[in-house]
GROMACS .gro file of C-alpha atoms in nm:
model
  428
    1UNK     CA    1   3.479   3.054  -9.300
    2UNK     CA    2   3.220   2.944  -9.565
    3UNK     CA    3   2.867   2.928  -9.503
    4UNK     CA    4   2.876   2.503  -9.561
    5UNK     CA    5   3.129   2.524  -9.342
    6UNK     CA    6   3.004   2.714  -9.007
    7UNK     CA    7   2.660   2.487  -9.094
    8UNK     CA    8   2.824   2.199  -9.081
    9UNK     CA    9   2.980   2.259  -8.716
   10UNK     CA   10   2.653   2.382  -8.557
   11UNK     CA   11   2.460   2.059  -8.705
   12UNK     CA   12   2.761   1.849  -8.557
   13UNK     CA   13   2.728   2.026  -8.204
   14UNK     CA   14   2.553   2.023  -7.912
   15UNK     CA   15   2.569   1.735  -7.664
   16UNK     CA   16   2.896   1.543  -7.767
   17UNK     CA   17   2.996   1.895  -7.687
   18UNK     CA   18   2.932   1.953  -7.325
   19UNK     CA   19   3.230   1.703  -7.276
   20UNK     CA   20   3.426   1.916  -7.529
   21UNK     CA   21   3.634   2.203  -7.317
   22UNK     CA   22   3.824   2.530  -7.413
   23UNK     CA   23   4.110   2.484  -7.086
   24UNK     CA   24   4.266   2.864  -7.162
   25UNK     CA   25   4.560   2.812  -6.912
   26UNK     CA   26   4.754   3.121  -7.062
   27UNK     CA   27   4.397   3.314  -7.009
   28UNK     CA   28   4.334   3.320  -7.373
   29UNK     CA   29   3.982   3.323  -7.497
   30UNK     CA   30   3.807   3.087  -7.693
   31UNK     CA   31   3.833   3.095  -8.061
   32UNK     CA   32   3.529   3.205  -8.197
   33UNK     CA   33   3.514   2.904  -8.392
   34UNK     CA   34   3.549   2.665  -8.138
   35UNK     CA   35   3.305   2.893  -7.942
   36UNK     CA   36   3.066   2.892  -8.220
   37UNK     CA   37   3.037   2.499  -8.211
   38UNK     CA   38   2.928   2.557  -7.844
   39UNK     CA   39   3.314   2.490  -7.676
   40UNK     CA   40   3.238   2.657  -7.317
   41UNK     CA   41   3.548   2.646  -7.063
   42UNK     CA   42   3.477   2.407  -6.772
   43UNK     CA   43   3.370   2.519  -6.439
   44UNK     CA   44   3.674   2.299  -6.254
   45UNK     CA   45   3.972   2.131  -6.384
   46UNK     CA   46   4.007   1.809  -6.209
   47UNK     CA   47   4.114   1.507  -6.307
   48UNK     CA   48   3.788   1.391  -6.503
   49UNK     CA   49   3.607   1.023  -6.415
   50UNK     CA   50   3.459   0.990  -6.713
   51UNK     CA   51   3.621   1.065  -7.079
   52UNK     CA   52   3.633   1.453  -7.172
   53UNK     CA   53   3.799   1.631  -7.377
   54UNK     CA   54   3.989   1.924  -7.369
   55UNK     CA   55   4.133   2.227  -7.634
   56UNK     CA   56   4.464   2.369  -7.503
   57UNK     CA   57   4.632   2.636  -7.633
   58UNK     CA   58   4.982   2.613  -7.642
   59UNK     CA   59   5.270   2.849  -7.749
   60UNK     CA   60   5.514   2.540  -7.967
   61UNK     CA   61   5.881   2.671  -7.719
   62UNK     CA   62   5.676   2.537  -7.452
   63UNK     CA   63   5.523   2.214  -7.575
   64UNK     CA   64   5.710   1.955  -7.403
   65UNK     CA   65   5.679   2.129  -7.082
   66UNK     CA   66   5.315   2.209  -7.136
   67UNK     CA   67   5.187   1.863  -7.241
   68UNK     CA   68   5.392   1.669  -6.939
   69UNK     CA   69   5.197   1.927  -6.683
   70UNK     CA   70   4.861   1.900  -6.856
   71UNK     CA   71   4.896   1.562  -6.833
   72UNK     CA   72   4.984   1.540  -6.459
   73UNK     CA   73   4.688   1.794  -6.429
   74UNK     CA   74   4.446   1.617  -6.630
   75UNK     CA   75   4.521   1.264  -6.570
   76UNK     CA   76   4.503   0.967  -6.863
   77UNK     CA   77   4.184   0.983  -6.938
   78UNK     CA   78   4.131   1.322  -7.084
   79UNK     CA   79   4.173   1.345  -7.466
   80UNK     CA   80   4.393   1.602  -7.515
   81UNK     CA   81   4.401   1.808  -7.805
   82UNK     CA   82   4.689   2.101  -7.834
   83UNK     CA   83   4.551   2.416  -8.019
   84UNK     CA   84   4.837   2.552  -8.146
   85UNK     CA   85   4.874   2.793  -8.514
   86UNK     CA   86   5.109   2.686  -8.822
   87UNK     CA   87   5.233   2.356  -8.626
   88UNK     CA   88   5.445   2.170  -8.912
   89UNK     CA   89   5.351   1.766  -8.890
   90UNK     CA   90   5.710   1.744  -8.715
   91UNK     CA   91   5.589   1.958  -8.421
   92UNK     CA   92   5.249   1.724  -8.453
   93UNK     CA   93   5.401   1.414  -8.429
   94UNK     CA   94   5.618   1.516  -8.176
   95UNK     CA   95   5.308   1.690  -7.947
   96UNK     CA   96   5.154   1.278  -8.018
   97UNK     CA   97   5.501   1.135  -7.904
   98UNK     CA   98   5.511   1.373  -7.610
   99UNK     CA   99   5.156   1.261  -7.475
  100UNK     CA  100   4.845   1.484  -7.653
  101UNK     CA  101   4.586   1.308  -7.848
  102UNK     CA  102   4.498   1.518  -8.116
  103UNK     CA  103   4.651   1.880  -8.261
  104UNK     CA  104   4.450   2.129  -8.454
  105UNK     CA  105   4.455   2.520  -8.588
  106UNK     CA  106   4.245   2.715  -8.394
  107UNK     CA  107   4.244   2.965  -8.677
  108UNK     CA  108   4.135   2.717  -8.949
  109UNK     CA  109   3.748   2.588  -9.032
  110UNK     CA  110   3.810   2.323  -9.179
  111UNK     CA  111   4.074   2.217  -8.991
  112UNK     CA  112   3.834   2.236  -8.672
  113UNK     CA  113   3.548   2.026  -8.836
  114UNK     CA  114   3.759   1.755  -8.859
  115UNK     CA  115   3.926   1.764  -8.520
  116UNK     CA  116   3.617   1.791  -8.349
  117UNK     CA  117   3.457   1.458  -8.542
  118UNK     CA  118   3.818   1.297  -8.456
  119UNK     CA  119   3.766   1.401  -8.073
  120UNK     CA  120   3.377   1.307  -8.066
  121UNK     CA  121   3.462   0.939  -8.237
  122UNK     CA  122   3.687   0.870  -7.988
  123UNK     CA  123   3.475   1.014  -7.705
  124UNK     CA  124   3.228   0.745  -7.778
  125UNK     CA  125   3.472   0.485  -7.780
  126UNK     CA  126   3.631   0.561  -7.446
  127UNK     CA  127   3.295   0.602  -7.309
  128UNK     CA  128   3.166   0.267  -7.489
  129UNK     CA  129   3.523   0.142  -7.300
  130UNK     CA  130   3.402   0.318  -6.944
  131UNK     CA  131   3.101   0.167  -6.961
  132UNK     CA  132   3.214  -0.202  -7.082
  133UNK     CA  133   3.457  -0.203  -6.800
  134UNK     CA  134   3.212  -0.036  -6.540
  135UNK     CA  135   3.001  -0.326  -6.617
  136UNK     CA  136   3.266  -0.533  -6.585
  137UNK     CA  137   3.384  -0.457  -6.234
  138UNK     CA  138   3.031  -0.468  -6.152
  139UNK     CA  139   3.016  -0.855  -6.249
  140UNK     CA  140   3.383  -0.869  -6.091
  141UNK     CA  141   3.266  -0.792  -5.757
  142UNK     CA  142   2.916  -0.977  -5.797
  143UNK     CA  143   3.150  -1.297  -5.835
  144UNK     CA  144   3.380  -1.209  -5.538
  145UNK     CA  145   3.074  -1.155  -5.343
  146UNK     CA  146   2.955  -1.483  -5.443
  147UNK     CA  147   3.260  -1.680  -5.393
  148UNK     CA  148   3.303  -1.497  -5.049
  149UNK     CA  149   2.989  -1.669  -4.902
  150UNK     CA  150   3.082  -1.961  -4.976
  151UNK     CA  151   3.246  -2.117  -4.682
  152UNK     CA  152   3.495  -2.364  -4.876
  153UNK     CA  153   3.866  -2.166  -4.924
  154UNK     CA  154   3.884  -2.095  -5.274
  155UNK     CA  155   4.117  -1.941  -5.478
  156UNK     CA  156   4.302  -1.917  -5.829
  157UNK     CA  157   4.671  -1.858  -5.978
  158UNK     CA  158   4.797  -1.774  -6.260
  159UNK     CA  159   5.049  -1.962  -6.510
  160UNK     CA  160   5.350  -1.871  -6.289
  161UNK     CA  161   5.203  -1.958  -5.946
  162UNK     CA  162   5.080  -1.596  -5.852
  163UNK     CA  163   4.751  -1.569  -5.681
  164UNK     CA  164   4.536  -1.353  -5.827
  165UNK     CA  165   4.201  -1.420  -5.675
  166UNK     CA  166   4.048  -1.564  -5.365
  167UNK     CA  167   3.757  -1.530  -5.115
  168UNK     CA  168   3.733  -1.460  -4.773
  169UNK     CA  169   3.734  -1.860  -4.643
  170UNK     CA  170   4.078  -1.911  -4.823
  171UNK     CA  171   4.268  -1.572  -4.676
  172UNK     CA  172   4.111  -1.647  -4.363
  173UNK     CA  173   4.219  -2.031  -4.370
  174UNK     CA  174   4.566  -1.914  -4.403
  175UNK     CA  175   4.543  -1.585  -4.193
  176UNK     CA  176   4.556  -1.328  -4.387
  177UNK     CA  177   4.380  -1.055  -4.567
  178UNK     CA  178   4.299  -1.112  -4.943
  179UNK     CA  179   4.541  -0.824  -5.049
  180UNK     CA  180   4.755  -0.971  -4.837
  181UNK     CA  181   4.730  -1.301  -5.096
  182UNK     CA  182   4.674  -1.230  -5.429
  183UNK     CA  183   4.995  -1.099  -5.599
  184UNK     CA  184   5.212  -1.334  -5.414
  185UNK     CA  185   5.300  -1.710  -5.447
  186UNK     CA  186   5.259  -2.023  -5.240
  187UNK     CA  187   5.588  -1.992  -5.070
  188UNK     CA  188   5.533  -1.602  -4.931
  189UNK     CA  189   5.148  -1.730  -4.723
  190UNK     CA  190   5.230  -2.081  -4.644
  191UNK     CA  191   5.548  -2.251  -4.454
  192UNK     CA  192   5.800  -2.362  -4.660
  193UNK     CA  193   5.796  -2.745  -4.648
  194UNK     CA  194   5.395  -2.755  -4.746
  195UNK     CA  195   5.478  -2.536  -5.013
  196UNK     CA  196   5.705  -2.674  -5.165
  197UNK     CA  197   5.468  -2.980  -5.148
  198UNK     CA  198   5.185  -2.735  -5.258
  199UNK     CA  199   5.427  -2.592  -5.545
  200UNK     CA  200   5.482  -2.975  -5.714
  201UNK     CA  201   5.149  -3.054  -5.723
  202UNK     CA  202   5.077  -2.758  -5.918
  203UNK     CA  203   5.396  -2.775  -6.160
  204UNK     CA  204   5.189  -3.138  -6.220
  205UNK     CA  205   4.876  -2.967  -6.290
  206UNK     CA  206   4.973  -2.676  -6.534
  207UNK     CA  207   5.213  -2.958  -6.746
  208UNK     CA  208   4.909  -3.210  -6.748
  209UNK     CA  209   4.646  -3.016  -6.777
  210UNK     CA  210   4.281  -3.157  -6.637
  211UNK     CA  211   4.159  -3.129  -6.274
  212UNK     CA  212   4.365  -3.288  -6.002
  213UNK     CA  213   4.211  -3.414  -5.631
  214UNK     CA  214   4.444  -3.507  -5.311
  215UNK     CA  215   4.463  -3.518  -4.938
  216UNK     CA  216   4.684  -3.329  -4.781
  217UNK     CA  217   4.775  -3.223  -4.453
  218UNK     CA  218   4.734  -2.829  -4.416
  219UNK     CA  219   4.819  -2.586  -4.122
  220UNK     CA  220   4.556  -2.347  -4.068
  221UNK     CA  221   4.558  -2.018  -3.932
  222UNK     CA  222   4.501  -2.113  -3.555
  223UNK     CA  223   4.815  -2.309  -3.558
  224UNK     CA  224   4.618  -2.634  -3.550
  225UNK     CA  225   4.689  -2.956  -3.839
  226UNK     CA  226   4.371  -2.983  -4.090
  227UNK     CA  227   4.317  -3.239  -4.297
  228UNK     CA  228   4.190  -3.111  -4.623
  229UNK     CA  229   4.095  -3.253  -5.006
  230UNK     CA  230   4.243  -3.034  -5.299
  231UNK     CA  231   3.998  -2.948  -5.548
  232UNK     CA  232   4.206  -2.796  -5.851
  233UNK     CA  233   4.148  -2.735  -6.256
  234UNK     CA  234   4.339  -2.600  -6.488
  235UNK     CA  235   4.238  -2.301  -6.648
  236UNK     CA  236   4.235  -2.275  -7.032
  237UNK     CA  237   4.221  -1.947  -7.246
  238UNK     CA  238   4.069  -1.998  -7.626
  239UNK     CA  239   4.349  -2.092  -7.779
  240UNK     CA  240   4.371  -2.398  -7.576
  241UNK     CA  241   4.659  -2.281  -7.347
  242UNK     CA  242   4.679  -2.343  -6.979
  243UNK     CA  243   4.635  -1.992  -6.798
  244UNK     CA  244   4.653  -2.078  -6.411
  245UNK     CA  245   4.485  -2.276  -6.150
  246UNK     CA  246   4.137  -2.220  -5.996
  247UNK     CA  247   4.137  -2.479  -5.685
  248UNK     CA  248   3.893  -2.516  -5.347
  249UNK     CA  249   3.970  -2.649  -5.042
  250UNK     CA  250   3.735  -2.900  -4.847
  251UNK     CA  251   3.837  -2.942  -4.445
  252UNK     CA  252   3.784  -3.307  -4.384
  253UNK     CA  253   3.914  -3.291  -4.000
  254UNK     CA  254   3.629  -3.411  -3.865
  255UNK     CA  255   3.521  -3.676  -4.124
  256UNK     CA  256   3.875  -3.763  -4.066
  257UNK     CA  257   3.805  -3.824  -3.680
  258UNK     CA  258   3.512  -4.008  -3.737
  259UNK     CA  259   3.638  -4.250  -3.971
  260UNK     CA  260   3.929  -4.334  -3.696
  261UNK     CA  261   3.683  -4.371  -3.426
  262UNK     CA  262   3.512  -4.580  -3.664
  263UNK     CA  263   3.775  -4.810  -3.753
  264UNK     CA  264   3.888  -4.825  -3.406
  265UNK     CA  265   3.562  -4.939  -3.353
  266UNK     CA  266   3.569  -5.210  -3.568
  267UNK     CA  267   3.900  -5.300  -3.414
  268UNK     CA  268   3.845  -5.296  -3.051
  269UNK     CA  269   3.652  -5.465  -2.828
  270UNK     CA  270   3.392  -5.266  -2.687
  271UNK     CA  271   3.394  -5.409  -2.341
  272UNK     CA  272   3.748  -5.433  -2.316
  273UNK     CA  273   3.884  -5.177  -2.571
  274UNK     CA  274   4.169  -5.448  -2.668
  275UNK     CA  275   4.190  -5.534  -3.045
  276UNK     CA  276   3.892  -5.794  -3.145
  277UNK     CA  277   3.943  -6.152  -3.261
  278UNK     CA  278   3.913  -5.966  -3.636
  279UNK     CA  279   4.235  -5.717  -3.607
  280UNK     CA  280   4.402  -5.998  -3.449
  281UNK     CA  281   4.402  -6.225  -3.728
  282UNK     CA  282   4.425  -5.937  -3.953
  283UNK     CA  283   4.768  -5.842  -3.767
  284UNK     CA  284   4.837  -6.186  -3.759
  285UNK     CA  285   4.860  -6.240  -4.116
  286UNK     CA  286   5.059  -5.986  -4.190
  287UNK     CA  287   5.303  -6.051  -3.923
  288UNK     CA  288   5.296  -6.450  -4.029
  289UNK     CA  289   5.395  -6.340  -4.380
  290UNK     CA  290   5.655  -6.134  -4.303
  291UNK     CA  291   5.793  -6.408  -4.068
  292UNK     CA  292   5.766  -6.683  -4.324
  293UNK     CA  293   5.980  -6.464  -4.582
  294UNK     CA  294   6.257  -6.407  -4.315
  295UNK     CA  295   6.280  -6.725  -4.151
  296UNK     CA  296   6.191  -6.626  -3.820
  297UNK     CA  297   5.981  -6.823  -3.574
  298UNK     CA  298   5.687  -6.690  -3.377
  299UNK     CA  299   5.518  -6.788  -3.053
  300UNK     CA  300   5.116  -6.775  -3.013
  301UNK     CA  301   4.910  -6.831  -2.652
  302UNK     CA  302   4.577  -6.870  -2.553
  303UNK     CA  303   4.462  -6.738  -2.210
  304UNK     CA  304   4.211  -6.762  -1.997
  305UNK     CA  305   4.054  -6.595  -1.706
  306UNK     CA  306   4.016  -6.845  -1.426
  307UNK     CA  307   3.693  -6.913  -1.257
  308UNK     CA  308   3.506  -6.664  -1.435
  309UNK     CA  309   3.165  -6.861  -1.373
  310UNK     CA  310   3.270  -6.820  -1.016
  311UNK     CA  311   3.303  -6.414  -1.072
  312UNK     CA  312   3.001  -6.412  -1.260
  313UNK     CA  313   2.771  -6.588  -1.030
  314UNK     CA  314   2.963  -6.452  -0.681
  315UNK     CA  315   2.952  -6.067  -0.792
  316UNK     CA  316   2.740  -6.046  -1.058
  317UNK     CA  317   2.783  -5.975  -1.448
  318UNK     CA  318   2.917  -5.580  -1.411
  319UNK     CA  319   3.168  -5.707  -1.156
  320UNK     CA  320   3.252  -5.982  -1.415
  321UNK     CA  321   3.299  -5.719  -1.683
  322UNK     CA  322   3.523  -5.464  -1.446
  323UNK     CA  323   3.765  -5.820  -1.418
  324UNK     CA  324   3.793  -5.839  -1.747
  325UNK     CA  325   3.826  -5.447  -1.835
  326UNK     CA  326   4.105  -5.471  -1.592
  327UNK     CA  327   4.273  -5.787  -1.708
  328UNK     CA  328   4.260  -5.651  -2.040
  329UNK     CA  329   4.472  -5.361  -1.943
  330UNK     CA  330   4.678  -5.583  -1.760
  331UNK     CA  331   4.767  -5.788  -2.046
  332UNK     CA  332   4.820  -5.474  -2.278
  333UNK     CA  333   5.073  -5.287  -2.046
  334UNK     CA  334   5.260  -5.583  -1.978
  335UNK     CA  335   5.340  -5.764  -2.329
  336UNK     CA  336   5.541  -5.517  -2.466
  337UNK     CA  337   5.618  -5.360  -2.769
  338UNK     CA  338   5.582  -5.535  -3.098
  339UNK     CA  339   5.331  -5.814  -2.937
  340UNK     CA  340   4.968  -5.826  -3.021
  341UNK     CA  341   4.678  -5.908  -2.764
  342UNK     CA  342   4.339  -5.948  -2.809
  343UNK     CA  343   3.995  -6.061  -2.680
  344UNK     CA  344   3.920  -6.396  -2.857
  345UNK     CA  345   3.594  -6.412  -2.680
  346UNK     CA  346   3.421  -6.448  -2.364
  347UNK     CA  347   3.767  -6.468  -2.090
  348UNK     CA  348   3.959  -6.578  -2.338
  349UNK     CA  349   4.205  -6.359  -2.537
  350UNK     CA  350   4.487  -6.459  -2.775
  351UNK     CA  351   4.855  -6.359  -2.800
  352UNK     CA  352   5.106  -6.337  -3.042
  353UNK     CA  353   5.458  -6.287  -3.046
  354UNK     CA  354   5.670  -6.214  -3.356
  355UNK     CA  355   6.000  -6.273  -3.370
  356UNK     CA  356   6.045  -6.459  -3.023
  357UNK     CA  357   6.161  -6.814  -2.961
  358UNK     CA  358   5.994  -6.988  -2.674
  359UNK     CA  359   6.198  -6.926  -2.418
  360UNK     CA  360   6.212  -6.547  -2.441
  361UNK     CA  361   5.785  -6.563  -2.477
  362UNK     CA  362   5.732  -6.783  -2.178
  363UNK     CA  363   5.921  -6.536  -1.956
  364UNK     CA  364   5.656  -6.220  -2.114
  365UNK     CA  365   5.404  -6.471  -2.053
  366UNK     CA  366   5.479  -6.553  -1.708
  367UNK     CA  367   5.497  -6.177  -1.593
  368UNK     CA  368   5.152  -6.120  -1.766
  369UNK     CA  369   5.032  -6.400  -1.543
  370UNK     CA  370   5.169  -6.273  -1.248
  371UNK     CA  371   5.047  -5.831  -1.310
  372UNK     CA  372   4.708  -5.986  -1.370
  373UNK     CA  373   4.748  -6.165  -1.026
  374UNK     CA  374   4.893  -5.908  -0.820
  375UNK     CA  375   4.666  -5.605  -1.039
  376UNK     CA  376   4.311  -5.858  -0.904
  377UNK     CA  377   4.464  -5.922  -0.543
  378UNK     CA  378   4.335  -5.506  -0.471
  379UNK     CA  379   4.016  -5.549  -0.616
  380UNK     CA  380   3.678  -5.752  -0.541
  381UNK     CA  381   3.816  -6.026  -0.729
  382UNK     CA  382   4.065  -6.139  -0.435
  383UNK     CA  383   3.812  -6.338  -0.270
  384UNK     CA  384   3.697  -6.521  -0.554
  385UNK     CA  385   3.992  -6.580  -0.830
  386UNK     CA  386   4.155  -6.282  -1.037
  387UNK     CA  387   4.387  -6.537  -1.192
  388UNK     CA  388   4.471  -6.586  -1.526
  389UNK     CA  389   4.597  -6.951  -1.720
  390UNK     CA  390   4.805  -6.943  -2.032
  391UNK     CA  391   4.897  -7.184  -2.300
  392UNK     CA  392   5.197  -7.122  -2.501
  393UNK     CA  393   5.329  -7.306  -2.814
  394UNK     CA  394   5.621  -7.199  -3.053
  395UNK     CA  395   5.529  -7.164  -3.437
  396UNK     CA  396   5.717  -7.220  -3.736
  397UNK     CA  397   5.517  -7.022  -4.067
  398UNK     CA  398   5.690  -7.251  -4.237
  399UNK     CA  399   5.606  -7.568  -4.118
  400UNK     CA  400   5.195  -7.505  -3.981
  401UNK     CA  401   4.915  -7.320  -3.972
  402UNK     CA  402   4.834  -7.029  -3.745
  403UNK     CA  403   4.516  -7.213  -3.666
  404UNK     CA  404   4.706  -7.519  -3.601
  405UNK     CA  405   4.965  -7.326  -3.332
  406UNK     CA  406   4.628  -7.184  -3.175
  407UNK     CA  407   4.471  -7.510  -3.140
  408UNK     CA  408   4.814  -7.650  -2.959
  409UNK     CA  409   4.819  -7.322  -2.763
  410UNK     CA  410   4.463  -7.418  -2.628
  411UNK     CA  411   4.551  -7.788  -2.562
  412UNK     CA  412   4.794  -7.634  -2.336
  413UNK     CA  413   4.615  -7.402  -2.186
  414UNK     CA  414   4.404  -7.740  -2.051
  415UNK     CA  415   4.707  -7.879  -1.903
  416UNK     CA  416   4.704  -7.561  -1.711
  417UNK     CA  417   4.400  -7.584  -1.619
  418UNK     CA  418   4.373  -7.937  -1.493
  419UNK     CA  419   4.715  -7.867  -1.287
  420UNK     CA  420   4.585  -7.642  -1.064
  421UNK     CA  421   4.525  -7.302  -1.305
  422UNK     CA  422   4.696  -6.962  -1.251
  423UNK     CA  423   5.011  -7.110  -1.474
  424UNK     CA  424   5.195  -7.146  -1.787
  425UNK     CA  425   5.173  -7.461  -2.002
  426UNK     CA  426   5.371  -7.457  -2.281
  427UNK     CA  427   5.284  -7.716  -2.594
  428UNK     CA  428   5.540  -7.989  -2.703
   0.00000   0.00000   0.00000
């Protein structure tokens, strides 16, 4: 070897070197001009965890063998370079095809100085690759970290409905572990109706594009109904292309529960818990309507507690409120299905019957007037009243008014009154 030549390997040398290896599996020594470039043999052979290279001599019968098993030994990552004398380029394309990196003749100078600059460039580009995706898992699991505190479920899917991400809340929502929900699809973690359900929504999604919000009733991993709000975007690479979902789930249960306790508020009564003179007219339009466009008659009555003064003064006020708590009930257990009751105001509470010619409402009437009589006759009320009066009229949509059909109702209702009370009146 020439004088340029052994300077230019020792100025090349040193630290790129101490991941450059002599592996002399046959127990041949190290050429002396890998050796004099610094090429040491390792202390182990393992599979390396960070990129190293290694210089294997290798008799050509037994290159196919040899490279397979190196690899096995040495694992992906290690560049591989086969030392091997008077290889043709058939045998070095074919040592390439069969899994090295990188051939050279141990015997030849030259030929070394230029493997070694080969194996050192692409040293610092695996490394430069190590240490982009080092970095990157790092971030990876600073996000998953941040994603599982937060309690909402979240999770994301790629373009054919896989999962492949979510946090803690989400595989804990459904009941499972995360690997037990990223690499599978909606239909292998939830039941099969929802996701189906589940399945559309998101067929919607990656078509449309955008974000996409809904309720939806969920089954959670305690076996109990949720109701939840679907938070879900579309995920776009650069080109513009939709690339999966990234969605979060909100539990609205117990907003849910309050805004039903709410409305029922608004609804009820709160002395009586029977629908307020608001739902009733609210009902009552919508039943009118309906009643008006199929030609069917209706019946309203008005009725009244009897001698409720008498209660009032006699008992006092909270026995005056238990009578009309327990008419109330009365009247709601016994005016069937389909009828609407409620507290007008004061003792007075308004009925309505759809669908019901006079007749058939004066008999539902009549029994409401007697419960309420027999239900007061085992109470504190027996020695005062406990009775109830009732004014009944039939009503055409057609023809009147439901205000008009209430006001004959209550003209009745005085009839019944001034004949002796606890009785049905019913309006000509």
């Amino acid at each position: 070897m020439s004088s340029i030549e052994q300077s230019s390997m020792r100025q090349a040398g040193a630290k790129e070197d101490r991941e450059v290896f002599w592996l002399a599996v046959d127990g041949r020594p190290i050429p002396a001009l890998l050796a004099a470039q610094g090429v040491t043999a390792p202390s182990s052979i393992d599979i390396p965890e960070r990129p190293i290279a290694y210089f294997v001599p290798v008799a050509v019968e037994r290159l196919g063998s040899a490279v397979r098993e190196l690899r096995r030994t040495l694992g992906e990552h290690a560049y591989l370079v086969i030392a091997a004398e008077g290889l043709s380029g058939g045998w070095t394309e074919r040592a390439i095809a069969l899994g090295a990196d990188d051939v050279v003749d141990p015997t030849s100078g030259e030929d070394i100085v230029v493997c070694l600059a080969r194996t050192r460039r692409s040293l610092e580009r695996v490394r430069a690759t190590f240490e982009e995706c080092g970095h990157l898992a790092i971030e990876r699991d600073y996000l998953q970290a941040c994603i599982d505190n937060l309690p909402a479920p979240i999770f994301f899917k790629n373009a054919d409905g896989i999962y492949v991400g979510c946090n803690v809340a989400f595989a804990t929502f459904i009941g499972r572990a995360p690997d037990g929900v990223v690499g599978r699809s909606v239909f292998e973690v939830a039941p099969k109706a929802l996701a189906s359900r589940y399945q559309t929504a998101d067929d919607e999604l990656l078509r449309r594009g955008g974000t996409q919000v809904y309720e939806s009733e969920v089954c959670h991993s305690d076996g109990a109904s949720r109701h939840v709000v679907f938070h879900k975007a579309a995920m776009q690479g650069g080109d513009g292309r939709v690339r999966g979902i990234a969605g979060a789930i909100l539990d609205i249960t117990e907003r849910k529960r309050l805004e039903a306790r709410l409305i029922e508020a608004a609804e009820r009564d709160p002395l009586t818990n029977a629908y307020n003179r608001r739902k009733f007219f609210e009902l009552a339009e919508q039943i009118v309507q309906a009643a008006a466009g199929n030609g069917q008659r209706l019946a309203v009555a008005v009725i009244d507690v009897d001698q409720f003064k008498l209660i009032n003064d006699r008992l006092g006020h909270a026995e005056g409120d238990n009578a009309l708590r327990l008419i109330a009930g009365v009247l709601e257990e016994t005016i069937g299905e389909g009828n609407v009751i409620a507290r007008a105001g004061g003792e007075e509470f308004y009925a309505l019957f759809p669908d019901a010619s006079i007749d058939d409402a004066a008999r539902i009437a009549d029994r409401m007037r007697f419960e309420v009589e027999r239900g007061c006759r085992h109470s504190a009320l027996s020695s005062v009243a406990g009775t109830v009066s009732i004014g009944l009229a039939g009503f055409d949509p057609l023809a009147e008014a439901l205000d008009e059909a209430l006001k004959r109702a209550d003209d009745a209702l005085y009839l019944a009154k001034n004949n002796g009370r606890n009785r049905i009146s019913i309006a000509a």
